[in-house]
Tab-separated table of C-alpha atoms in Angstrom:
chain	number	residue	atom	x	y	z
I	56	UNK	CA	-5.422	-41.489	-21.937
I	57	UNK	CA	-4.055	-38.357	-23.714
I	58	UNK	CA	-6.756	-36.149	-22.623
I	59	UNK	CA	-6.380	-36.981	-18.704
I	60	UNK	CA	-2.459	-35.897	-19.042
I	61	UNK	CA	-3.130	-33.108	-20.528
I	62	UNK	CA	-6.085	-31.805	-18.003
I	63	UNK	CA	-3.974	-33.060	-15.770
I	64	UNK	CA	-0.541	-30.432	-17.214
I	65	UNK	CA	-3.118	-27.619	-17.727
I	66	UNK	CA	-4.565	-28.025	-13.922
I	67	UNK	CA	-0.902	-28.387	-12.126
I	68	UNK	CA	-0.176	-24.579	-14.008
I	69	UNK	CA	-2.740	-23.319	-13.391
I	70	UNK	CA	-1.749	-24.304	-9.469
I	71	UNK	CA	1.222	-22.849	-9.538
I	72	UNK	CA	0.300	-19.310	-11.943
I	73	UNK	CA	-1.860	-19.279	-8.544
I	74	UNK	CA	0.297	-20.463	-5.882
I	75	UNK	CA	2.835	-17.789	-8.038
I	76	UNK	CA	-1.018	-14.911	-8.319
I	77	UNK	CA	-0.959	-15.121	-3.984
I	78	UNK	CA	2.144	-14.095	-3.250
I	79	UNK	CA	2.553	-11.293	-5.420
I	80	UNK	CA	-0.199	-10.185	-4.580
I	81	UNK	CA	1.039	-10.693	-0.222
I	82	UNK	CA	4.521	-10.039	-0.025
I	83	UNK	CA	6.057	-8.463	-3.867
I	84	UNK	CA	6.988	-5.220	-2.984
I	85	UNK	CA	5.214	-3.382	-7.146
I	86	UNK	CA	6.436	0.208	-6.669
I	87	UNK	CA	4.224	1.432	-9.061
I	88	UNK	CA	2.104	4.038	-7.550
I	89	UNK	CA	-0.866	3.436	-8.598
I	90	UNK	CA	-0.398	0.121	-6.818
I	91	UNK	CA	-3.255	0.277	-4.449
I	92	UNK	CA	-2.497	-3.884	-2.812
I	93	UNK	CA	-0.137	-5.581	-1.784
I	94	UNK	CA	3.541	-4.841	0.140
I	95	UNK	CA	3.112	-0.668	-0.815
I	96	UNK	CA	-0.802	-0.972	-0.616
I	97	UNK	CA	-1.684	1.278	2.072
I	98	UNK	CA	1.400	2.955	1.606
I	99	UNK	CA	0.308	3.755	-2.357
I	100	UNK	CA	-3.731	5.128	-0.716
I	101	UNK	CA	-2.185	7.671	1.634
I	102	UNK	CA	0.219	8.986	-0.851
I	103	UNK	CA	-2.603	9.580	-3.828
I	104	UNK	CA	-4.370	10.649	-1.029
I	105	UNK	CA	-2.193	13.387	0.290
I	106	UNK	CA	-1.734	14.412	-2.771
I	107	UNK	CA	-5.898	14.798	-4.051
I	108	UNK	CA	-5.594	17.514	-1.103
I	109	UNK	CA	-5.298	20.739	-2.570
I	110	UNK	CA	-4.222	22.022	0.435
I	111	UNK	CA	-0.828	19.790	2.057
I	112	UNK	CA	2.409	19.038	-0.169
I	113	UNK	CA	4.500	16.848	0.341
I	114	UNK	CA	8.313	17.517	1.302
I	115	UNK	CA	9.415	14.699	2.455
I	116	UNK	CA	8.397	10.407	3.388
I	117	UNK	CA	9.924	7.398	4.845
I	118	UNK	CA	8.819	3.413	5.396
I	119	UNK	CA	10.201	0.545	7.596
I	120	UNK	CA	10.697	-1.713	6.118
I	121	UNK	CA	10.598	-5.471	6.744
I	122	UNK	CA	8.712	-9.017	5.586
I	123	UNK	CA	5.633	-6.619	5.385
I	124	UNK	CA	5.550	-2.592	5.051
I	125	UNK	CA	4.843	-1.686	9.107
I	126	UNK	CA	5.706	1.774	9.622
I	127	UNK	CA	5.320	4.853	6.640
I	128	UNK	CA	5.079	8.125	7.500
I	129	UNK	CA	4.551	11.638	5.391
I	130	UNK	CA	5.948	15.208	6.334
I	131	UNK	CA	3.924	17.780	4.612
I	132	UNK	CA	3.679	21.344	4.124
I	133	UNK	CA	0.547	23.020	5.160
I	134	UNK	CA	-0.601	26.048	3.609
I	135	UNK	CA	0.500	28.771	6.983
I	136	UNK	CA	4.423	27.360	5.504
I	137	UNK	CA	4.459	25.136	8.366
I	138	UNK	CA	5.533	21.378	8.003
I	139	UNK	CA	3.617	18.376	10.087
I	140	UNK	CA	4.541	15.338	9.994
I	141	UNK	CA	1.925	12.108	9.367
I	142	UNK	CA	2.132	9.082	10.708
I	143	UNK	CA	0.677	5.084	10.045
I	144	UNK	CA	2.400	3.141	12.710
I	145	UNK	CA	2.014	-1.168	12.349
I	146	UNK	CA	-0.987	-2.110	14.583
I	147	UNK	CA	-2.040	1.668	15.449
I	148	UNK	CA	-6.251	3.425	15.137
I	149	UNK	CA	-4.721	4.707	11.414
I	150	UNK	CA	-3.320	2.103	9.484
I	151	UNK	CA	-6.777	0.124	10.549
I	152	UNK	CA	-8.317	2.268	8.518
I	153	UNK	CA	-9.104	1.652	4.912
I	154	UNK	CA	-11.615	3.272	3.151
I	155	UNK	CA	-10.019	6.815	0.809
I	156	UNK	CA	-12.918	9.104	3.421
I	157	UNK	CA	-11.817	7.498	6.649
I	158	UNK	CA	-8.355	8.368	5.675
I	159	UNK	CA	-9.226	11.508	4.133
I	160	UNK	CA	-10.892	12.902	7.137
I	161	UNK	CA	-7.158	11.705	9.292
I	162	UNK	CA	-5.561	13.516	6.807
I	163	UNK	CA	-7.840	16.202	7.209
I	164	UNK	CA	-7.609	16.656	10.271
I	165	UNK	CA	-3.976	17.874	9.773
I	166	UNK	CA	-4.710	21.007	8.095
């Protein structure tokens, strides 16, 4: 009987931790820049790619925070000193880009 209770407690604990983990992955606003999943995932991925592009410097950034991070963008300085806005809007073609290569190609079109 103790074995069954122990097993049920373990299963209950595992279920609660699993639900919390799924909630954390999907909805918790983890702001650490190395976290490229969840609420800020796409924002951090694009930010990293822009920072890794030597011709561009991030001057400013914006975010539309809601239940999900629907829209965001970066003002970047190009080599000639001019600035350009690189925006990602919910349901836009650029927001659907997921691979680093595709996002890098999109960002490169602004140089």
